[in-house]
Each structure stands twice: as C-alpha cells, then as structure tokens.
Amino acid sequence: MAAPLFLRDISRSGLARPPQTLGWKCGNARMLGSISYHKKRWPISARSSCTSSTSRPTPTIRVPTHGSRHSQSWRGRGQSLTTTNLPIPAHTNLTSIRTSSSSPPHHPPQTSTTTQPPPPRTSNHPPYTPPTTGLLSYLPPSWVPYAELIRLDKPTGTYYLFFPCLFSTLLAAPLTTPITPPITLIHTTLLFLTGALIMRGAGCTINDLWDRNLDPHVTRTRLRPLARGAINPRSALIFTSAQLLTGLALLLQFPSSCLPYAVPSLILVATYPLAKRITHYPQFILGLTFSWGAIMGFPALGIDILSSAPALTAASCLYASCVSWTVLYDMIYAHMDIRDDGAVGIKSIALRHAEDTKLVLSGLAVLQVGLLAAAGMAVGAGLVFFVGGCGGAAGTLGLMVWRVKLGDVRNCWWWFRWGCWFTGGAVVVGLGGEYVMRLEGWYGDERGGEMRERAMVQQV
C-alpha cells in the first residue's frame, strides 16, 4: 500500500525533506519507517502511543502548527513555529512503509507531458541576426555567410594589405627607364587592389578554420560563420581552394618575374594562425604576411631587386617599415580581445606588454618612420617624400599613440579603422608627390637620371 494520503499531502505542502528514519513503538515491537522532509525545514517526528500490548498502535506525527495547548516551540528560518502531535488513522497499514532506515524511500517515476525548458543562457550577448543594412543585405541569404567569412563588410583589413603594395609601386615607378607612365601605374595598382581583396579573404578563411573551436569563446568572434555553424569546415576548405585559384589567375596577369616572389607569402598566410598558440608575438608573423606587398611592387614594374643593390635595400627597408606598422596597429587591435584571449589561451603582444603598451607603440612608430626614410634615401628620394611621407607618418602615428584609449574597445576599433587612412594616406601622398615631381621633371632631368643610375635598375 502507498504511504498515507495525509503524509503525501504534507510532503507536497513544503514540509518534505530528504529521508530520515522515524519509529513507532508498541510493547516490545518497533516499526521503522521513512518519511521525506526538506533538509533546511523543520524536523518531523512520528511516535506511537499504545494503551496495551494487544491493541493496535496509534502512532502520531508531529507537525508545525500556529500554536496549541500541547505544542512545542520551534524556530526555523527566523520564524517562531510550533509543533503538535496528530494521530495517524487506525486503518493505515504501517507495514507498507519502507522498513529499512538505510535504504532510500521509493519515489514512483513522474511523467510529464510538458517539454522541459532549455538551460538558461550563460551569456548576455545578443544572438546572430542577418544583416539588414550595407552591402551584405543585398546579397542572397545563402551567400551572406561566405561574404562574412571573407569580411566583405569589414574592408579595413583589405586596405592594410593593399597599402604596402601601393607604397612599393609608387617607390619603384620613378626607377624605371623611362619612368612608368600613369596608365601603367593605375593598371598595376588595380591589380594589387583586387589581389588584396582576394588574398585577404583567403587568409581570413584559413584563420577561421584554425580558430573555429576558439572563436565561440571570444565575444568579438563568436558569431563568425564557422563559429556559429553557418558554414561547415568542408565547405570552407572548398571555398578557400577557389579563392587561392582565383588569386593564382590574377598573379598570372603580372610579369612572370613576380611568381617566385609571391609564392613564399602563401606559407606565411597558412602559418599565422598557429603563431597565436605558441608565441606572444603573432603580430610579427602577421606583419611579415601583410607587408609582403612592399616587395611585390618592384618586380611588378619589371625591376629585378636581386640585381640592384639600391633597389634591394629600398625594398628591404620598406618591407621592414611596413612590418613595424602592422605590429603597431594590430597591437591596438589585439586590445579589443585582451580579456577573452587570456581566458581561452590565445597569446598576443597586447597580453605580453599590457603594462607598457604605449611605450612599445611609440618604439614601433619611431622604427617605422626611420625605416621608411631609409628606403627613400636608398633610391635618392627628394624633399617631397621626406616631408610628406615621413613627416606625415610621424605626425599621424604620434597622434594615434597619444589619443588611443586601450581599455575602450570602441576607441581601439576607431583608431584601427581610421589610422589606416591617416598614416597610409600620408605615406601615399609623399610617394605620389615624389612620383609626380620625377614624372614632370620638376627636380630636373639631371637629378632624375642620376636617381635612375644610382638605382642601377635592370628591367626584365
């Protein structure tokens, strides 16, 4: 027989606690039973009283009441409660109560027709919502995850990859014989811009494939297509292959001498995500990758840098200058994820130098400007380059290092986004002005010829 109905009612009313043995005694017999009651509530005891050894025991149960003549005070949870003895009906079969004090009471399985609610969200971040504005809102829904994967809606990275290509093209243009005409310069620049868009997308896809198990734990990256499951790894690999093939087709539009210089960059693109796991300076590997275009402008215009010491020196200094610039702006970018990176084990220069970031940024800025000036000196650049390019870079970098608020994510993003145009634009103005001065002969034909002779250019 099941437990008495009134005992079950007591259990349901909030008086129930985990099982504890209670006893009824009549003469020489003792019956043990289990009644459930909550651990942090008041205790319930059951006792029996018998008038004779032959009569049926009449057990009682002590329950809380609001007071009676035969009550006992009890204080629970700051409230004064009383207990009294209530008789158990005589028709109750006490042998139906579990007779082992060490065994837990039997609770019949409860079935429910209602669906259990999902576990509560552990994050206060909003869920993913499809884009409703901007370029991505005009694309078919099935294309949106792939556009997000290559950061089509966030082109700042593409600009950072493109600027070193433009720097080297403008620096190399006055070195050719004759000087590279504007139409050729524009055509080469457009090829580099297209290549930057394609290869930056391929690099982002490779990065997200490596980080697909880490991105869900980082606030800024948790809604990326691979992290949220909108694209599976197999589709991402196929998409990456298509991007690399497109990049190869574009590379074939350049002079054949560009091919040997371009291949090593693919190794850097593939290995950068691994650097975040083994070193606190992955930004240096990113700098080597993103700055590769600082070399490509010379062979793109037919200049063999291995056959010209001044051209090689200029390309090397420009490349190192761009590496310093990349580490600088990506260090600011890394401060946006500094808390999450530390929690999931991602290493960065921002974590390594969190206490002296401004000092490191200042050193990188000085190094960038100094190497940029060395590149100009190697090819005999004029006043326009040093004042416009080097001076402009020094001013914009100094302003950024001074004004950026490293503890403010929005402020870091603002300077990362617009610092690209401030510093990159200043360098382009200086190099572009130098190119126009050489093209128009405003420095004098004698000095222009001396510059080309000093570069010892060999066109291939």
C-alpha positions as a printed NumPy array, in Angstrom:
array([[  0.   ,   0.   ,   0.   ],
       [  1.22 ,   3.503,  -0.716],
       [  2.052,   5.981,   2.028],
       [ -0.98 ,   7.506,   3.773],
       [ -2.656,  10.245,   1.823],
       [ -2.186,  12.9  ,   4.502],
       [  1.561,  12.14 ,   4.645],
       [  1.81 ,  12.732,   0.913],
       [ -0.134,  15.95 ,   1.354],
       [  2.378,  17.081,   3.969],
       [  5.224,  16.255,   1.579],
       [  3.656,  18.291,  -1.187],
       [  2.933,  21.252,   1.093],
       [  6.591,  22.047,   1.563],
       [  7.251,  20.141,   4.778],
       [  9.015,  17.331,   2.99 ],
       [ 12.777,  16.823,   3.392],
       [ 15.271,  14.085,   2.491],
       [ 14.566,  10.715,   4.052],
       [ 15.077,  10.291,   7.786],
       [ 14.014,   7.291,   9.856],
       [ 11.139,   7.65 ,  12.283],
       [  9.887,   4.936,  14.593],
       [  6.687,   3.661,  16.115],
       [  6.849,   1.519,  19.222],
       [  4.186,  -0.722,  20.763],
       [  5.189,  -3.04 ,  23.592],
       [  8.254,  -4.999,  22.517],
       [  7.74 ,  -4.274,  18.825],
       [  9.407,  -1.426,  16.952],
       [  8.465,  -0.492,  13.383],
       [ 10.745,   1.654,  11.327],
       [  9.588,   3.848,   8.537],
       [ 10.86 ,   6.626,   6.254],
       [  9.206,   9.956,   5.761],
       [ 10.645,  12.605,   3.38 ],
       [ 11.186,  16.187,   4.506],
       [ 13.309,  19.093,   3.274],
       [ 16.752,  19.404,   4.816],
       [ 16.502,  23.08 ,   5.606],
       [ 12.996,  22.971,   7.002],
       [ 11.739,  21.906,  10.459],
       [ 12.007,  18.225,  11.565],
       [  9.015,  15.892,  11.575],
       [  8.898,  13.087,  14.126],
       [  6.476,  10.186,  14.453],
       [  5.709,   8.469,  17.678],
       [  3.23 ,   5.83 ,  18.734],
       [  1.22 ,   5.546,  21.905],
       [ -0.425,   2.296,  22.974],
       [ -2.873,   1.576,  25.743],
       [ -1.996,  -2.132,  25.866],
       [  0.361,  -4.632,  24.262],
       [ -2.536,  -6.265,  22.42 ],
       [ -4.13 ,  -3.186,  20.949],
       [ -3.295,  -1.779,  17.564],
       [ -0.678,   1.002,  17.861],
       [ -1.902,   4.514,  17.328],
       [  1.108,   6.45 ,  16.073],
       [  1.185,  10.201,  15.962],
       [  3.106,  12.638,  13.795],
       [  4.413,  15.966,  14.994],
       [  3.624,  18.742,  12.519],
       [  4.006,  22.53 ,  12.725],
       [  1.006,  24.49 ,  13.862],
       [  0.448,  28.071,  14.814],
       [  0.135,  27.204,  18.477],
       [ -1.834,  24.868,  20.769],
       [ -2.093,  23.941,  24.41 ],
       [  0.188,  20.908,  23.957],
       [  2.56 ,  22.431,  21.459],
       [  6.327,  22.682,  21.467],
       [  8.066,  25.794,  20.142],
       [ 10.362,  25.526,  17.122],
       [ 12.329,  28.268,  15.379],
       [ 13.009,  27.845,  11.69 ],
       [ 14.315,  30.441,   9.217],
       [ 13.788,  33.229,  11.703],
       [ 10.113,  32.427,  12.395],
       [  8.686,  31.041,  15.604],
       [  6.697,  27.913,  14.793],
       [  5.089,  25.25 ,  16.986],
       [  4.522,  21.548,  16.585],
       [  1.758,  19.295,  17.828],
       [  1.018,  15.58 ,  17.71 ],
       [ -1.58 ,  14.44 ,  15.181],
       [ -2.867,  10.876,  15.206],
       [ -2.407,   8.599,  12.214],
       [ -5.712,   6.971,  11.207],
       [ -6.169,   3.493,  12.578],
       [ -6.879,   1.999,   9.149],
       [ -3.352,   2.908,   7.958],
       [ -1.16 ,  -0.139,   7.325],
       [  2.186,   0.903,   8.756],
       [  3.909,  -2.178,   7.363],
       [  3.539,  -0.637,   3.939],
       [  6.118,   1.96 ,   4.943],
       [  9.695,   1.048,   3.985],
       [ 11.205,  -0.923,   6.899],
       [ 14.846,  -0.213,   6.222],
       [ 16.237,   3.002,   7.622],
       [ 19.356,   2.743,   5.47 ],
       [ 17.563,   2.386,   2.135],
       [ 16.228,   5.477,   0.385],
       [ 12.476,   5.792,   0.038],
       [ 10.863,   4.694,  -3.18 ],
       [  9.614,   7.521,  -5.344],
       [  7.469,   6.371,  -8.25 ],
       [  8.576,   7.828, -11.575],
       [  6.815,  11.005, -12.515],
       [  5.862,  11.508, -16.09 ],
       [  5.295,  14.903, -17.562],
       [  3.744,  15.818, -20.862],
       [  5.323,  19.264, -20.873],
       [  8.649,  19.95 , -22.591],
       [ 11.497,  20.892, -20.292],
       [ 12.738,  24.448, -20.911],
       [ 16.231,  24.836, -22.363],
       [ 19.041,  25.659, -19.958],
       [ 19.426,  29.346, -19.228],
       [ 21.782,  31.347, -21.403],
       [ 25.16 ,  31.877, -19.812],
       [ 25.904,  34.911, -21.98 ],
       [ 24.204,  38.243, -22.171],
       [ 25.309,  38.775, -25.756],
       [ 22.558,  39.02 , -28.376],
       [ 22.118,  36.17 , -30.857],
       [ 23.027,  36.413, -34.525],
       [ 20.726,  38.426, -36.763],
       [ 21.094,  38.59 , -40.573],
       [ 22.368,  41.945, -41.886],
       [ 19.643,  44.412, -42.791],
       [ 21.87 ,  47.263, -43.962],
       [ 25.008,  47.631, -46.011],
       [ 26.362,  45.56 , -48.861],
       [ 25.55 ,  42.184, -47.313],
       [ 21.846,  42.997, -47.058],
       [ 21.605,  42.973, -50.874],
       [ 23.138,  39.514, -51.262],
       [ 21.129,  36.274, -51.41 ],
       [ 20.826,  34.726, -47.93 ],
       [ 22.903,  31.697, -48.943],
       [ 25.797,  33.997, -49.935],
       [ 25.844,  36.018, -46.722],
       [ 27.879,  33.524, -44.587],
       [ 30.613,  33.355, -47.25 ],
       [ 30.689,  37.147, -47.56 ],
       [ 31.03 ,  37.37 , -43.785],
       [ 33.762,  34.737, -43.864],
       [ 35.966,  36.909, -46.115],
       [ 34.993,  40.053, -44.123],
       [ 33.445,  41.692, -47.161],
       [ 31.567,  44.024, -44.84 ],
       [ 34.78 ,  44.978, -42.986],
       [ 37.264,  46.091, -45.658],
       [ 39.808,  47.697, -43.31 ],
       [ 41.984,  44.586, -43.404],
       [ 41.966,  44.701, -47.196],
       [ 43.222,  48.279, -47.119],
       [ 46.014,  47.364, -44.727],
       [ 47.071,  44.591, -47.106],
       [ 46.846,  46.871, -50.131],
       [ 48.825,  49.862, -48.814],
       [ 52.258,  48.135, -48.814],
       [ 51.648,  47.124, -52.445],
       [ 50.839,  50.717, -53.316],
       [ 53.874,  52.014, -51.393],
       [ 56.283,  49.789, -53.309],
       [ 54.656,  50.536, -56.657],
       [ 54.974,  54.293, -56.14 ],
       [ 58.521,  53.955, -54.817],
       [ 59.602,  51.811, -57.764],
       [ 57.827,  53.784, -60.511],
       [ 60.465,  56.577, -60.829],
       [ 63.247,  53.973, -61.025],
       [ 62.266,  52.502, -64.384],
       [ 63.615,  53.699, -67.691],
       [ 61.628,  55.513, -68.872],
       [ 59.586,  56.438, -65.813],
       [ 56.478,  54.278, -65.508],
       [ 53.562,  56.074, -67.241],
       [ 50.444,  56.841, -65.161],
       [ 48.234,  54.375, -67.077],
       [ 50.587,  51.516, -66.267],
       [ 50.772,  52.658, -62.67 ],
       [ 46.971,  52.715, -62.368],
       [ 46.635,  49.303, -64.017],
       [ 49.174,  47.758, -61.651],
       [ 47.522,  49.423, -58.67 ],
       [ 44.112,  47.987, -59.587],
       [ 45.597,  44.509, -59.927],
       [ 47.11 ,  44.836, -56.48 ],
       [ 43.808,  46.057, -55.031],
       [ 41.959,  43.078, -56.485],
       [ 44.651,  40.724, -55.251],
       [ 44.469,  42.232, -51.762],
       [ 40.723,  41.634, -51.658],
       [ 41.063,  38.001, -52.758],
       [ 44.054,  37.047, -50.645],
       [ 42.781,  38.804, -47.565],
       [ 39.576,  36.778, -47.899],
       [ 41.569,  33.573, -48.272],
       [ 43.634,  34.463, -45.216],
       [ 40.515,  35.14 , -43.149],
       [ 39.026,  31.799, -44.175],
       [ 42.207,  29.922, -43.246],
       [ 42.373,  31.789, -39.94 ],
       [ 38.764,  30.924, -39.095],
       [ 39.333,  27.265, -39.954],
       [ 42.193,  27.133, -37.456],
       [ 40.222,  29.068, -34.817],
       [ 36.791,  27.53 , -35.285],
       [ 36.931,  25.964, -31.786],
       [ 38.287,  29.123, -30.127],
       [ 36.141,  31.788, -31.776],
       [ 32.897,  30.778, -29.975],
       [ 34.553,  31.73 , -26.663],
       [ 35.611,  35.223, -27.767],
       [ 32.999,  37.968, -27.687],
       [ 34.044,  39.645, -30.93 ],
       [ 34.357,  36.422, -32.961],
       [ 31.597,  34.196, -31.575],
       [ 29.195,  34.978, -34.446],
       [ 31.601,  34.28 , -37.295],
       [ 30.143,  31.814, -39.821],
       [ 32.306,  28.849, -38.808],
       [ 31.988,  29.606, -35.107],
       [ 28.188,  29.687, -35.181],
       [ 27.887,  26.717, -37.565],
       [ 26.559,  28.579, -40.615],
       [ 29.348,  27.02 , -42.722],
       [ 30.916,  23.623, -42.126],
       [ 34.697,  23.101, -42.379],
       [ 34.446,  21.087, -45.597],
       [ 32.618,  23.906, -47.392],
       [ 35.134,  26.403, -46.034],
       [ 38.026,  24.333, -47.416],
       [ 36.42 ,  24.196, -50.845],
       [ 35.816,  27.927, -50.711],
       [ 39.451,  28.542, -49.732],
       [ 40.67 ,  26.481, -52.685],
       [ 38.504,  28.541, -55.027],
       [ 39.955,  31.768, -53.616],
       [ 43.535,  30.556, -53.999],
       [ 42.911,  29.506, -57.594],
       [ 41.43 ,  32.934, -58.305],
       [ 44.486,  34.533, -56.739],
       [ 46.756,  32.423, -58.934],
       [ 44.842,  33.507, -62.043],
       [ 45.303,  37.116, -61.   ],
       [ 49.009,  36.593, -60.312],
       [ 49.483,  35.417, -63.883],
       [ 48.426,  38.894, -65.036],
       [ 51.672,  40.293, -63.603],
       [ 55.091,  39.836, -65.216],
       [ 56.401,  36.301, -64.849],
       [ 59.2  ,  37.572, -62.606],
       [ 56.579,  38.178, -59.847],
       [ 55.799,  34.473, -59.413],
       [ 58.935,  33.496, -57.419],
       [ 58.417,  36.445, -55.089],
       [ 54.736,  35.713, -54.465],
       [ 54.844,  32.003, -53.568],
       [ 56.567,  32.373, -50.129],
       [ 53.742,  34.595, -48.92 ],
       [ 51.344,  31.617, -49.032],
       [ 53.384,  29.867, -46.345],
       [ 53.033,  32.88 , -44.081],
       [ 49.277,  33.078, -44.711],
       [ 48.834,  29.452, -43.631],
       [ 51.064,  29.591, -40.545],
       [ 49.962,  32.859, -38.951],
       [ 47.025,  31.294, -37.011],
       [ 49.422,  28.805, -35.422],
       [ 51.613,  31.594, -34.083],
       [ 48.835,  32.69 , -31.732],
       [ 49.193,  29.377, -29.933],
       [ 52.955,  29.248, -29.48 ],
       [ 54.214,  32.819, -29.098],
       [ 53.15 ,  36.119, -27.595],
       [ 54.238,  37.855, -30.808],
       [ 51.895,  36.555, -33.528],
       [ 51.586,  40.152, -34.726],
       [ 55.134,  39.876, -36.016],
       [ 54.131,  36.905, -38.199],
       [ 51.093,  38.877, -39.34 ],
       [ 53.406,  41.757, -40.212],
       [ 55.568,  39.505, -42.345],
       [ 52.413,  38.347, -44.142],
       [ 50.573,  41.637, -44.617],
       [ 53.702,  43.554, -45.604],
       [ 54.732,  41.217, -48.409],
       [ 53.338,  43.634, -50.954],
       [ 56.147,  46.062, -50.071],
       [ 58.402,  43.783, -52.124],
       [ 55.984,  42.976, -54.948],
       [ 55.777,  46.455, -56.465],
       [ 59.344,  46.285, -57.786],
       [ 59.055,  43.074, -59.874],
       [ 55.527,  44.111, -60.899],
       [ 57.092,  47.055, -62.753],
       [ 59.899,  44.93 , -64.192],
       [ 62.627,  45.756, -61.658],
       [ 64.79 ,  42.809, -60.574],
       [ 65.613,  43.693, -56.984],
       [ 68.169,  40.877, -56.713],
       [ 70.262,  42.527, -59.449],
       [ 70.181,  46.041, -57.978],
       [ 71.651,  46.754, -54.583],
       [ 69.84 ,  50.116, -54.103],
       [ 66.509,  48.6  , -55.167],
       [ 67.066,  45.65 , -52.826],
       [ 67.938,  47.997, -49.973],
       [ 64.89 ,  50.164, -50.643],
       [ 62.564,  47.138, -50.844],
       [ 64.013,  45.624, -47.66 ],
       [ 63.712,  48.847, -45.675],
       [ 60.187,  49.46 , -46.918],
       [ 59.206,  45.892, -46.039],
       [ 60.614,  46.232, -42.519],
       [ 58.864,  49.582, -42.13 ],
       [ 55.535,  48.027, -43.069],
       [ 56.139,  45.121, -40.659],
       [ 56.594,  47.645, -37.844],
       [ 53.405,  49.405, -38.886],
       [ 51.47 ,  46.13 , -38.927],
       [ 52.64 ,  45.165, -35.443],
       [ 51.707,  48.649, -34.218],
       [ 48.139,  48.747, -35.477],
       [ 47.463,  45.08 , -34.711],
       [ 48.665,  45.593, -31.15 ],
       [ 45.923,  48.176, -30.767],
       [ 43.507,  45.761, -32.424],
       [ 44.537,  42.963, -30.009],
       [ 43.499,  45.115, -27.047],
       [ 39.91 ,  44.663, -28.166],
       [ 40.124,  40.946, -27.284],
       [ 42.672,  41.068, -24.482],
       [ 40.321,  39.683, -21.803],
       [ 38.884,  36.862, -23.894],
       [ 42.286,  35.95 , -25.335],
       [ 43.715,  35.476, -21.876],
       [ 40.759,  33.31 , -20.848],
       [ 40.962,  30.889, -23.796],
       [ 44.761,  30.744, -24.044],
       [ 45.346,  32.85 , -27.161],
       [ 48.656,  34.699, -26.991],
       [ 49.273,  38.218, -28.227],
       [ 51.679,  41.099, -27.849],
       [ 48.909,  43.029, -26.086],
       [ 48.874,  40.457, -23.287],
       [ 52.654,  40.276, -23.1  ],
       [ 53.072,  44.077, -22.844],
       [ 49.767,  45.07 , -21.264],
       [ 51.504,  47.317, -18.729],
       [ 53.747,  49.193, -21.173],
       [ 51.754,  49.163, -24.409],
       [ 52.124,  52.878, -25.109],
       [ 55.898,  52.609, -24.781],
       [ 56.013,  49.696, -27.226],
       [ 53.731,  51.535, -29.652],
       [ 55.992,  54.591, -29.529],
       [ 59.051,  52.482, -30.296],
       [ 57.318,  50.818, -33.234],
       [ 56.282,  54.208, -34.624],
       [ 59.845,  55.51 , -34.478],
       [ 61.101,  52.34 , -36.136],
       [ 58.55 ,  52.56 , -38.92 ],
       [ 59.312,  56.163, -39.793],
       [ 63.076,  55.607, -39.613],
       [ 62.956,  52.596, -41.945],
       [ 60.66 ,  54.468, -44.329],
       [ 63.187,  57.3  , -44.509],
       [ 65.971,  54.761, -45.133],
       [ 64.013,  53.332, -48.077],
       [ 63.738,  56.804, -49.59 ],
       [ 67.409,  57.521, -49.092],
       [ 68.325,  54.253, -50.828],
       [ 66.727,  55.449, -54.068],
       [ 67.624,  59.128, -53.738],
       [ 64.144,  60.427, -52.928],
       [ 63.584,  64.164, -52.657],
       [ 62.149,  66.634, -50.2  ],
       [ 58.514,  65.896, -51.064],
       [ 58.848,  62.311, -49.925],
       [ 60.586,  63.096, -46.655],
       [ 58.281,  65.941, -45.693],
       [ 55.006,  64.473, -46.946],
       [ 55.577,  60.759, -46.456],
       [ 57.892,  60.504, -43.454],
       [ 56.685,  63.666, -41.729],
       [ 53.041,  62.789, -42.281],
       [ 53.554,  59.264, -40.958],
       [ 55.325,  60.556, -37.862],
       [ 52.543,  63.03 , -37.103],
       [ 49.648,  60.617, -37.574],
       [ 51.321,  57.805, -35.643],
       [ 52.178,  60.114, -32.772],
       [ 48.589,  61.342, -32.618],
       [ 47.236,  57.788, -32.612],
       [ 49.562,  56.544, -29.872],
       [ 48.725,  59.58 , -27.755],
       [ 44.952,  59.533, -28.168],
       [ 44.044,  55.833, -28.314],
       [ 42.286,  54.51 , -25.19 ],
       [ 43.46 ,  50.951, -24.904],
       [ 40.821,  49.996, -22.347],
       [ 37.966,  51.121, -24.601],
       [ 37.038,  48.598, -27.289],
       [ 35.183,  51.127, -29.406],
       [ 38.05 ,  53.587, -29.264],
       [ 40.578,  50.907, -30.258],
       [ 38.41 ,  49.95 , -33.22 ],
       [ 38.05 ,  53.583, -34.286],
       [ 41.803,  54.149, -34.361],
       [ 42.442,  50.815, -36.035],
       [ 39.92 ,  51.669, -38.749],
       [ 40.872,  55.257, -39.411],
       [ 44.558,  55.022, -38.58 ],
       [ 44.87 ,  53.034, -41.788],
       [ 43.882,  56.098, -43.773],
       [ 45.717,  58.629, -41.627],
       [ 49.14 ,  57.008, -41.794],
       [ 48.747,  55.128, -45.058],
       [ 47.313,  58.187, -46.745],
       [ 50.2  ,  60.376, -45.573],
       [ 52.777,  57.954, -46.975],
       [ 50.888,  57.719, -50.27 ],
       [ 50.795,  61.5  , -50.543],
       [ 54.553,  61.697, -50.054],
       [ 55.335,  58.882, -52.51 ],
       [ 52.757,  60.105, -55.014],
       [ 54.13 ,  63.635, -54.867],
       [ 57.635,  62.304, -55.4  ],
       [ 56.445,  60.333, -58.455],
       [ 54.769,  63.399, -59.977],
       [ 57.869,  65.501, -59.383],
       [ 60.006,  62.932, -61.206],
       [ 57.483,  62.432, -63.993],
       [ 57.203,  66.159, -64.715],
       [ 60.91 ,  66.753, -64.333],
       [ 60.466,  69.356, -61.64 ],
       [ 63.553,  68.05 , -59.903],
       [ 65.466,  68.497, -63.153],
       [ 66.296,  65.841, -65.74 ],
       [ 69.841,  65.648, -64.485],
       [ 68.755,  64.673, -60.993],
       [ 66.175,  62.226, -62.325],
       [ 68.772,  60.499, -64.473],
       [ 71.157,  60.403, -61.525],
       [ 68.473,  58.752, -59.434],
       [ 67.919,  56.029, -62.014],
       [ 71.636,  55.459, -62.447],
       [ 72.061,  55.217, -58.701],
       [ 69.364,  52.582, -58.545],
       [ 71.194,  50.549, -61.212],
       [ 67.883,  49.321, -62.479],
       [ 67.756,  46.295, -64.705],
       [ 64.388,  45.807, -66.318],
       [ 63.438,  42.29 , -67.209]])
